[in-house]
Amino acid sequence: MRLDYWILLGVWVLSFLLLFLIPRDKRRLALIAYLFKQSLTYLLGLVAVEYGLLEYPVRMLASVNRTSFTYEYMAYPVICALFNAYYPVKGTRLRKLLYYAAFCTGLTVPEVLLERYTDLVRYIHWHWWTTWLSLLVTFVATRTFCVLFFKRINCKTEQPKSP
C-alpha cells in the first residue's frame, strides 16, 4: 500500500480518537459544529475542485467525489468540533484571536507538508495563505452558527415568568 493511503488511514484513526477528547457536557455543541462544518466543507470543497483551484490525486471514494473525503468529511469537522468544545468563551479578545490563529496554523502547516511531499493534495491556483484564510472564515462561521443555534434553543426553553 502506498504511503498516501497509510496517511489517510492514520487520519481516520486519529480523528476517531480525537472524538474521545470532547467533554460529555459539550457533545451537543460539538455535534452541531461537526455537522455544520461538514455542510460548509462539502460546498466549498466542491467549488474549489470544480474551479480547478486545487486537486486531490489520491483520495478515498475517487469515483464518487473529486474532493478529499477524509479531510472534508472527517478530519476537519472533528477538529472544528474540538475547537468549539474548548473555545475560550470567557477569554480576552487576544486569547480568542490566538485560539483561531493556532487552529488555522495547526491545520495549514500539515496541509502544506502534504502538498509538498505526497499526492494527497495539489495546489493549482491555491496558496498556503488561501488555506489559512478559508479555515479562518469557516471557523468563524461555524462558531457564529453554534452560538446563534444554542442561543435560539435556550430562548425557546426558558419558561415565561408568571406575574
PDB file of N, CA and C in Angstrom, residues 22-110:
ATOM      1  N   ILE A  22     -13.682  15.073  23.534  1.00  0.00           N
ATOM      2  CA  ILE A  22     -14.784  16.019  23.692  1.00  0.00           C
ATOM      3  C   ILE A  22     -15.464  15.758  25.027  1.00  0.00           C
ATOM      4  N   PRO A  23     -15.512  16.778  25.880  1.00  0.00           N
ATOM      5  CA  PRO A  23     -16.151  16.591  27.196  1.00  0.00           C
ATOM      6  C   PRO A  23     -17.631  16.246  27.043  1.00  0.00           C
ATOM      7  N   ARG A  24     -18.133  15.460  27.964  1.00  0.00           N
ATOM      8  CA  ARG A  24     -19.520  14.993  27.914  1.00  0.00           C
ATOM      9  C   ARG A  24     -20.512  16.143  27.833  1.00  0.00           C
ATOM     10  N   ASP A  25     -20.274  17.208  28.587  1.00  0.00           N
ATOM     11  CA  ASP A  25     -21.218  18.328  28.600  1.00  0.00           C
ATOM     12  C   ASP A  25     -21.141  19.206  27.349  1.00  0.00           C
ATOM     13  N   LYS A  26     -20.186  18.943  26.479  1.00  0.00           N
ATOM     14  CA  LYS A  26     -20.029  19.725  25.243  1.00  0.00           C
ATOM     15  C   LYS A  26     -20.352  18.909  23.991  1.00  0.00           C
ATOM     16  N   ARG A  27     -20.880  17.727  24.150  1.00  0.00           N
ATOM     17  CA  ARG A  27     -21.104  16.850  22.993  1.00  0.00           C
ATOM     18  C   ARG A  27     -22.162  17.381  22.034  1.00  0.00           C
ATOM     19  N   ARG A  28     -23.211  17.989  22.558  1.00  0.00           N
ATOM     20  CA  ARG A  28     -24.231  18.549  21.660  1.00  0.00           C
ATOM     21  C   ARG A  28     -23.642  19.688  20.834  1.00  0.00           C
ATOM     22  N   LEU A  29     -22.884  20.564  21.483  1.00  0.00           N
ATOM     23  CA  LEU A  29     -22.216  21.655  20.785  1.00  0.00           C
ATOM     24  C   LEU A  29     -21.264  21.105  19.731  1.00  0.00           C
ATOM     25  N   ALA A  30     -20.489  20.102  20.102  1.00  0.00           N
ATOM     26  CA  ALA A  30     -19.528  19.501  19.174  1.00  0.00           C
ATOM     27  C   ALA A  30     -20.236  18.860  17.983  1.00  0.00           C
ATOM     28  N   LEU A  31     -21.357  18.218  18.226  1.00  0.00           N
ATOM     29  CA  LEU A  31     -22.100  17.587  17.137  1.00  0.00           C
ATOM     30  C   LEU A  31     -22.646  18.621  16.156  1.00  0.00           C
ATOM     31  N   ILE A  32     -23.200  19.714  16.680  1.00  0.00           N
ATOM     32  CA  ILE A  32     -23.708  20.780  15.813  1.00  0.00           C
ATOM     33  C   ILE A  32     -22.562  21.381  15.001  1.00  0.00           C
ATOM     34  N   ALA A  33     -21.430  21.631  15.656  1.00  0.00           N
ATOM     35  CA  ALA A  33     -20.260  22.176  14.951  1.00  0.00           C
ATOM     36  C   ALA A  33     -19.787  21.205  13.876  1.00  0.00           C
ATOM     37  N   TYR A  34     -19.741  19.925  14.201  1.00  0.00           N
ATOM     38  CA  TYR A  34     -19.298  18.895  13.262  1.00  0.00           C
ATOM     39  C   TYR A  34     -20.188  18.858  12.019  1.00  0.00           C
ATOM     40  N   LEU A  35     -21.498  18.835  12.226  1.00  0.00           N
ATOM     41  CA  LEU A  35     -22.428  18.748  11.099  1.00  0.00           C
ATOM     42  C   LEU A  35     -22.438  20.035  10.266  1.00  0.00           C
ATOM     43  N   PHE A  36     -22.382  21.186  10.935  1.00  0.00           N
ATOM     44  CA  PHE A  36     -22.355  22.455  10.193  1.00  0.00           C
ATOM     45  C   PHE A  36     -21.070  22.555   9.373  1.00  0.00           C
ATOM     46  N   LYS A  37     -19.958  22.160   9.968  1.00  0.00           N
ATOM     47  CA  LYS A  37     -18.678  22.209   9.251  1.00  0.00           C
ATOM     48  C   LYS A  37     -18.688  21.269   8.049  1.00  0.00           C
ATOM     49  N   GLN A  38     -19.298  20.106   8.189  1.00  0.00           N
ATOM     50  CA  GLN A  38     -19.389  19.194   7.049  1.00  0.00           C
ATOM     51  C   GLN A  38     -20.172  19.826   5.901  1.00  0.00           C
ATOM     52  N   SER A  39     -21.239  20.518   6.226  1.00  0.00           N
ATOM     53  CA  SER A  39     -22.024  21.140   5.151  1.00  0.00           C
ATOM     54  C   SER A  39     -21.238  22.256   4.469  1.00  0.00           C
ATOM     55  N   LEU A  40     -20.461  23.001   5.251  1.00  0.00           N
ATOM     56  CA  LEU A  40     -19.621  24.052   4.656  1.00  0.00           C
ATOM     57  C   LEU A  40     -18.520  23.462   3.778  1.00  0.00           C
ATOM     58  N   THR A  41     -17.817  22.479   4.299  1.00  0.00           N
ATOM     59  CA  THR A  41     -16.689  21.932   3.540  1.00  0.00           C
ATOM     60  C   THR A  41     -17.163  21.175   2.308  1.00  0.00           C
ATOM     61  N   TYR A  42     -18.354  20.591   2.380  1.00  0.00           N
ATOM     62  CA  TYR A  42     -18.898  19.922   1.201  1.00  0.00           C
ATOM     63  C   TYR A  42     -19.048  20.928   0.058  1.00  0.00           C
ATOM     64  N   LEU A  43     -19.712  22.039   0.337  1.00  0.00           N
ATOM     65  CA  LEU A  43     -19.936  23.045  -0.699  1.00  0.00           C
ATOM     66  C   LEU A  43     -18.644  23.724  -1.148  1.00  0.00           C
ATOM     67  N   LEU A  44     -17.870  24.194  -0.191  1.00  0.00           N
ATOM     68  CA  LEU A  44     -16.653  24.927  -0.534  1.00  0.00           C
ATOM     69  C   LEU A  44     -15.607  24.028  -1.191  1.00  0.00           C
ATOM     70  N   GLY A  45     -15.518  22.783  -0.738  1.00  0.00           N
ATOM     71  CA  GLY A  45     -14.575  21.844  -1.346  1.00  0.00           C
ATOM     72  C   GLY A  45     -14.922  21.551  -2.792  1.00  0.00           C
ATOM     73  N   LEU A  46     -16.211  21.368  -3.059  1.00  0.00           N
ATOM     74  CA  LEU A  46     -16.634  21.136  -4.437  1.00  0.00           C
ATOM     75  C   LEU A  46     -16.337  22.338  -5.320  1.00  0.00           C
ATOM     76  N   VAL A  47     -16.588  23.524  -4.822  1.00  0.00           N
ATOM     77  CA  VAL A  47     -16.314  24.748  -5.597  1.00  0.00           C
ATOM     78  C   VAL A  47     -14.826  24.847  -5.911  1.00  0.00           C
ATOM     79  N   ALA A  48     -13.989  24.627  -4.903  1.00  0.00           N
ATOM     80  CA  ALA A  48     -12.541  24.743  -5.101  1.00  0.00           C
ATOM     81  C   ALA A  48     -12.032  23.742  -6.137  1.00  0.00           C
ATOM     82  N   VAL A  49     -12.526  22.519  -6.072  1.00  0.00           N
ATOM     83  CA  VAL A  49     -12.085  21.485  -7.015  1.00  0.00           C
ATOM     84  C   VAL A  49     -12.647  21.745  -8.404  1.00  0.00           C
ATOM     85  N   GLU A  50     -13.916  22.087  -8.497  1.00  0.00           N
ATOM     86  CA  GLU A  50     -14.545  22.301  -9.801  1.00  0.00           C
ATOM     87  C   GLU A  50     -13.958  23.514 -10.535  1.00  0.00           C
ATOM     88  N   TYR A  51     -13.526  24.516  -9.807  1.00  0.00           N
ATOM     89  CA  TYR A  51     -12.901  25.676 -10.437  1.00  0.00           C
ATOM     90  C   TYR A  51     -11.405  25.480 -10.671  1.00  0.00           C
ATOM     91  N   GLY A  52     -10.900  24.295 -10.372  1.00  0.00           N
ATOM     92  CA  GLY A  52      -9.506  23.985 -10.660  1.00  0.00           C
ATOM     93  C   GLY A  52      -8.514  24.711  -9.767  1.00  0.00           C
ATOM     94  N   LEU A  53      -8.919  25.042  -8.565  1.00  0.00           N
ATOM     95  CA  LEU A  53      -8.015  25.725  -7.636  1.00  0.00           C
ATOM     96  C   LEU A  53      -7.039  24.743  -6.990  1.00  0.00           C
ATOM     97  N   LEU A  54      -7.526  23.548  -6.733  1.00  0.00           N
ATOM     98  CA  LEU A  54      -6.674  22.500  -6.190  1.00  0.00           C
ATOM     99  C   LEU A  54      -7.269  21.156  -6.571  1.00  0.00           C
ATOM    100  N   GLU A  55      -6.476  20.113  -6.372  1.00  0.00           N
ATOM    101  CA  GLU A  55      -6.965  18.775  -6.686  1.00  0.00           C
ATOM    102  C   GLU A  55      -6.412  17.781  -5.683  1.00  0.00           C
ATOM    103  N   TYR A  56      -7.067  16.654  -5.627  1.00  0.00           N
ATOM    104  CA  TYR A  56      -6.687  15.577  -4.713  1.00  0.00           C
ATOM    105  C   TYR A  56      -6.424  14.323  -5.547  1.00  0.00           C
ATOM    106  N   PRO A  57      -5.183  14.131  -6.019  1.00  0.00           N
ATOM    107  CA  PRO A  57      -4.878  12.987  -6.880  1.00  0.00           C
ATOM    108  C   PRO A  57      -5.135  11.632  -6.207  1.00  0.00           C
ATOM    109  N   VAL A  58      -4.783  11.505  -4.929  1.00  0.00           N
ATOM    110  CA  VAL A  58      -5.027  10.275  -4.183  1.00  0.00           C
ATOM    111  C   VAL A  58      -6.083  10.593  -3.138  1.00  0.00           C
ATOM    112  N   ARG A  59      -7.209   9.857  -3.217  1.00  0.00           N
ATOM    113  CA  ARG A  59      -8.310  10.132  -2.290  1.00  0.00           C
ATOM    114  C   ARG A  59      -9.190   8.898  -2.161  1.00  0.00           C
ATOM    115  N   MET A  60      -9.961   8.881  -1.105  1.00  0.00           N
ATOM    116  CA  MET A  60     -10.949   7.819  -0.924  1.00  0.00           C
ATOM    117  C   MET A  60     -12.187   8.163  -1.736  1.00  0.00           C
ATOM    118  N   LEU A  61     -12.917   7.154  -2.159  1.00  0.00           N
ATOM    119  CA  LEU A  61     -14.142   7.316  -2.934  1.00  0.00           C
ATOM    120  C   LEU A  61     -13.924   8.179  -4.181  1.00  0.00           C
ATOM    121  N   ALA A  62     -12.844   7.905  -4.874  1.00  0.00           N
ATOM    122  CA  ALA A  62     -12.452   8.713  -6.037  1.00  0.00           C
ATOM    123  C   ALA A  62     -13.502   8.692  -7.140  1.00  0.00           C
ATOM    124  N   SER A  63     -14.259   7.615  -7.259  1.00  0.00           N
ATOM    125  CA  SER A  63     -15.257   7.546  -8.325  1.00  0.00           C
ATOM    126  C   SER A  63     -16.527   8.324  -7.983  1.00  0.00           C
ATOM    127  N   VAL A  64     -16.668   8.732  -6.728  1.00  0.00           N
ATOM    128  CA  VAL A  64     -17.874   9.424  -6.276  1.00  0.00           C
ATOM    129  C   VAL A  64     -17.675  10.932  -6.222  1.00  0.00           C
ATOM    130  N   ASN A  65     -16.499  11.355  -5.775  1.00  0.00           N
ATOM    131  CA  ASN A  65     -16.288  12.767  -5.481  1.00  0.00           C
ATOM    132  C   ASN A  65     -14.837  13.136  -5.745  1.00  0.00           C
ATOM    133  N   ARG A  66     -14.598  14.321  -6.269  1.00  0.00           N
ATOM    134  CA  ARG A  66     -13.226  14.757  -6.563  1.00  0.00           C
ATOM    135  C   ARG A  66     -12.579  15.489  -5.396  1.00  0.00           C
ATOM    136  N   THR A  67     -13.298  15.660  -4.293  1.00  0.00           N
ATOM    137  CA  THR A  67     -12.726  16.310  -3.115  1.00  0.00           C
ATOM    138  C   THR A  67     -12.113  15.251  -2.197  1.00  0.00           C
ATOM    139  N   SER A  68     -11.464  15.710  -1.148  1.00  0.00           N
ATOM    140  CA  SER A  68     -10.872  14.793  -0.176  1.00  0.00           C
ATOM    141  C   SER A  68     -11.917  14.415   0.869  1.00  0.00           C
ATOM    142  N   PHE A  69     -12.477  13.229   0.723  1.00  0.00           N
ATOM    143  CA  PHE A  69     -13.494  12.751   1.655  1.00  0.00           C
ATOM    144  C   PHE A  69     -12.942  12.730   3.080  1.00  0.00           C
ATOM    145  N   THR A  70     -11.723  12.269   3.240  1.00  0.00           N
ATOM    146  CA  THR A  70     -11.104  12.162   4.559  1.00  0.00           C
ATOM    147  C   THR A  70     -10.989  13.516   5.234  1.00  0.00           C
ATOM    148  N   TYR A  71     -10.489  14.499   4.527  1.00  0.00           N
ATOM    149  CA  TYR A  71     -10.276  15.814   5.125  1.00  0.00           C
ATOM    150  C   TYR A  71     -11.586  16.552   5.342  1.00  0.00           C
ATOM    151  N   GLU A  72     -12.418  16.607   4.330  1.00  0.00           N
ATOM    152  CA  GLU A  72     -13.593  17.468   4.380  1.00  0.00           C
ATOM    153  C   GLU A  72     -14.782  16.871   5.115  1.00  0.00           C
ATOM    154  N   TYR A  73     -14.828  15.564   5.264  1.00  0.00           N
ATOM    155  CA  TYR A  73     -15.969  14.937   5.927  1.00  0.00           C
ATOM    156  C   TYR A  73     -15.636  14.357   7.288  1.00  0.00           C
ATOM    157  N   MET A  74     -14.336  14.215   7.587  1.00  0.00           N
ATOM    158  CA  MET A  74     -13.988  13.641   8.882  1.00  0.00           C
ATOM    159  C   MET A  74     -12.991  14.504   9.655  1.00  0.00           C
ATOM    160  N   ALA A  75     -11.786  14.657   9.143  1.00  0.00           N
ATOM    161  CA  ALA A  75     -10.719  15.301   9.906  1.00  0.00           C
ATOM    162  C   ALA A  75     -11.043  16.751  10.262  1.00  0.00           C
ATOM    163  N   TYR A  76     -11.379  17.540   9.290  1.00  0.00           N
ATOM    164  CA  TYR A  76     -11.641  18.955   9.532  1.00  0.00           C
ATOM    165  C   TYR A  76     -12.873  19.167  10.411  1.00  0.00           C
ATOM    166  N   PRO A  77     -13.980  18.475  10.176  1.00  0.00           N
ATOM    167  CA  PRO A  77     -15.117  18.642  11.086  1.00  0.00           C
ATOM    168  C   PRO A  77     -14.820  18.186  12.522  1.00  0.00           C
ATOM    169  N   VAL A  78     -14.019  17.139  12.697  1.00  0.00           N
ATOM    170  CA  VAL A  78     -13.658  16.699  14.046  1.00  0.00           C
ATOM    171  C   VAL A  78     -12.831  17.780  14.739  1.00  0.00           C
ATOM    172  N   ILE A  79     -11.876  18.352  14.024  1.00  0.00           N
ATOM    173  CA  ILE A  79     -11.067  19.430  14.598  1.00  0.00           C
ATOM    174  C   ILE A  79     -11.960  20.612  14.967  1.00  0.00           C
ATOM    175  N   CYS A  80     -12.931  20.911  14.125  1.00  0.00           N
ATOM    176  CA  CYS A  80     -13.847  22.012  14.401  1.00  0.00           C
ATOM    177  C   CYS A  80     -14.723  21.713  15.623  1.00  0.00           C
ATOM    178  N   ALA A  81     -15.115  20.465  15.792  1.00  0.00           N
ATOM    179  CA  ALA A  81     -15.880  20.076  16.982  1.00  0.00           C
ATOM    180  C   ALA A  81     -15.048  20.308  18.235  1.00  0.00           C
ATOM    181  N   LEU A  82     -13.777  19.925  18.194  1.00  0.00           N
ATOM    182  CA  LEU A  82     -12.877  20.176  19.325  1.00  0.00           C
ATOM    183  C   LEU A  82     -12.671  21.674  19.539  1.00  0.00           C
ATOM    184  N   PHE A  83     -12.517  22.399  18.443  1.00  0.00           N
ATOM    185  CA  PHE A  83     -12.361  23.847  18.507  1.00  0.00           C
ATOM    186  C   PHE A  83     -13.503  24.477  19.298  1.00  0.00           C
ATOM    187  N   ASN A  84     -14.728  24.092  18.980  1.00  0.00           N
ATOM    188  CA  ASN A  84     -15.891  24.662  19.651  1.00  0.00           C
ATOM    189  C   ASN A  84     -16.065  24.142  21.073  1.00  0.00           C
ATOM    190  N   ALA A  85     -15.707  22.895  21.311  1.00  0.00           N
ATOM    191  CA  ALA A  85     -15.834  22.324  22.653  1.00  0.00           C
ATOM    192  C   ALA A  85     -14.907  23.010  23.651  1.00  0.00           C
ATOM    193  N   TYR A  86     -13.736  23.420  23.207  1.00  0.00           N
ATOM    194  CA  TYR A  86     -12.756  24.039  24.099  1.00  0.00           C
ATOM    195  C   TYR A  86     -12.598  25.543  23.883  1.00  0.00           C
ATOM    196  N   TYR A  87     -13.500  26.136  23.130  1.00  0.00           N
ATOM    197  CA  TYR A  87     -13.403  27.567  22.823  1.00  0.00           C
ATOM    198  C   TYR A  87     -13.379  28.390  24.114  1.00  0.00           C
ATOM    199  N   PRO A  88     -12.450  29.348  24.229  1.00  0.00           N
ATOM    200  CA  PRO A  88     -12.343  30.164  25.459  1.00  0.00           C
ATOM    201  C   PRO A  88     -13.427  31.249  25.521  1.00  0.00           C
ATOM    202  N   VAL A  89     -14.625  30.861  25.896  1.00  0.00           N
ATOM    203  CA  VAL A  89     -15.766  31.776  25.909  1.00  0.00           C
ATOM    204  C   VAL A  89     -15.493  33.003  26.766  1.00  0.00           C
ATOM    205  N   LYS A  90     -14.871  32.807  27.904  1.00  0.00           N
ATOM    206  CA  LYS A  90     -14.615  33.917  28.823  1.00  0.00           C
ATOM    207  C   LYS A  90     -13.222  34.520  28.660  1.00  0.00           C
ATOM    208  N   GLY A  91     -12.534  34.154  27.605  1.00  0.00           N
ATOM    209  CA  GLY A  91     -11.197  34.669  27.366  1.00  0.00           C
ATOM    210  C   GLY A  91     -11.216  36.084  26.802  1.00  0.00           C
ATOM    211  N   THR A  92     -10.074  36.715  26.830  1.00  0.00           N
ATOM    212  CA  THR A  92      -9.949  38.054  26.267  1.00  0.00           C
ATOM    213  C   THR A  92     -10.005  37.967  24.740  1.00  0.00           C
ATOM    214  N   ARG A  93     -10.171  39.090  24.095  1.00  0.00           N
ATOM    215  CA  ARG A  93     -10.187  39.100  22.628  1.00  0.00           C
ATOM    216  C   ARG A  93      -8.877  38.596  22.055  1.00  0.00           C
ATOM    217  N   LEU A  94      -7.777  38.961  22.696  1.00  0.00           N
ATOM    218  CA  LEU A  94      -6.471  38.494  22.232  1.00  0.00           C
ATOM    219  C   LEU A  94      -6.380  36.968  22.329  1.00  0.00           C
ATOM    220  N   ARG A  95      -6.847  36.426  23.440  1.00  0.00           N
ATOM    221  CA  ARG A  95      -6.804  34.971  23.603  1.00  0.00           C
ATOM    222  C   ARG A  95      -7.665  34.283  22.543  1.00  0.00           C
ATOM    223  N   LYS A  96      -8.837  34.837  22.261  1.00  0.00           N
ATOM    224  CA  LYS A  96      -9.709  34.259  21.237  1.00  0.00           C
ATOM    225  C   LYS A  96      -9.067  34.349  19.859  1.00  0.00           C
ATOM    226  N   LEU A  97      -8.439  35.475  19.565  1.00  0.00           N
ATOM    227  CA  LEU A  97      -7.749  35.657  18.289  1.00  0.00           C
ATOM    228  C   LEU A  97      -6.608  34.646  18.149  1.00  0.00           C
ATOM    229  N   LEU A  98      -5.834  34.460  19.215  1.00  0.00           N
ATOM    230  CA  LEU A  98      -4.740  33.498  19.198  1.00  0.00           C
ATOM    231  C   LEU A  98      -5.267  32.061  19.071  1.00  0.00           C
ATOM    232  N   TYR A  99      -6.419  31.803  19.652  1.00  0.00           N
ATOM    233  CA  TYR A  99      -7.051  30.485  19.542  1.00  0.00           C
ATOM    234  C   TYR A  99      -7.394  30.192  18.086  1.00  0.00           C
ATOM    235  N   TYR A 100      -8.020  31.150  17.417  1.00  0.00           N
ATOM    236  CA  TYR A 100      -8.315  30.993  15.985  1.00  0.00           C
ATOM    237  C   TYR A 100      -7.021  30.799  15.187  1.00  0.00           C
ATOM    238  N   ALA A 101      -6.034  31.640  15.453  1.00  0.00           N
ATOM    239  CA  ALA A 101      -4.771  31.567  14.710  1.00  0.00           C
ATOM    240  C   ALA A 101      -4.077  30.222  14.917  1.00  0.00           C
ATOM    241  N   ALA A 102      -4.110  29.711  16.141  1.00  0.00           N
ATOM    242  CA  ALA A 102      -3.459  28.428  16.431  1.00  0.00           C
ATOM    243  C   ALA A 102      -4.119  27.296  15.657  1.00  0.00           C
ATOM    244  N   PHE A 103      -5.439  27.268  15.618  1.00  0.00           N
ATOM    245  CA  PHE A 103      -6.121  26.201  14.889  1.00  0.00           C
ATOM    246  C   PHE A 103      -5.900  26.329  13.385  1.00  0.00           C
ATOM    247  N   CYS A 104      -5.972  27.541  12.861  1.00  0.00           N
ATOM    248  CA  CYS A 104      -5.750  27.730  11.419  1.00  0.00           C
ATOM    249  C   CYS A 104      -4.336  27.340  11.030  1.00  0.00           C
ATOM    250  N   THR A 105      -3.368  27.740  11.824  1.00  0.00           N
ATOM    251  CA  THR A 105      -1.971  27.405  11.548  1.00  0.00           C
ATOM    252  C   THR A 105      -1.735  25.908  11.730  1.00  0.00           C
ATOM    253  N   GLY A 106      -2.342  25.337  12.781  1.00  0.00           N
ATOM    254  CA  GLY A 106      -2.193  23.906  13.058  1.00  0.00           C
ATOM    255  C   GLY A 106      -2.760  23.012  11.968  1.00  0.00           C
ATOM    256  N   LEU A 107      -3.682  23.521  11.183  1.00  0.00           N
ATOM    257  CA  LEU A 107      -4.213  22.759  10.050  1.00  0.00           C
ATOM    258  C   LEU A 107      -3.508  23.101   8.739  1.00  0.00           C
ATOM    259  N   THR A 108      -3.018  24.320   8.621  1.00  0.00           N
ATOM    260  CA  THR A 108      -2.356  24.746   7.383  1.00  0.00           C
ATOM    261  C   THR A 108      -0.981  24.105   7.220  1.00  0.00           C
ATOM    262  N   VAL A 109      -0.199  24.064   8.274  1.00  0.00           N
ATOM    263  CA  VAL A 109       1.163  23.525   8.182  1.00  0.00           C
ATOM    264  C   VAL A 109       1.174  22.069   7.695  1.00  0.00           C
ATOM    265  N   PRO A 110       0.367  21.171   8.290  1.00  0.00           N
ATOM    266  CA  PRO A 110       0.368  19.803   7.752  1.00  0.00           C
ATOM    267  C   PRO A 110      -0.108  19.726   6.297  1.00  0.00           C
TER     268      PRO A 110
END
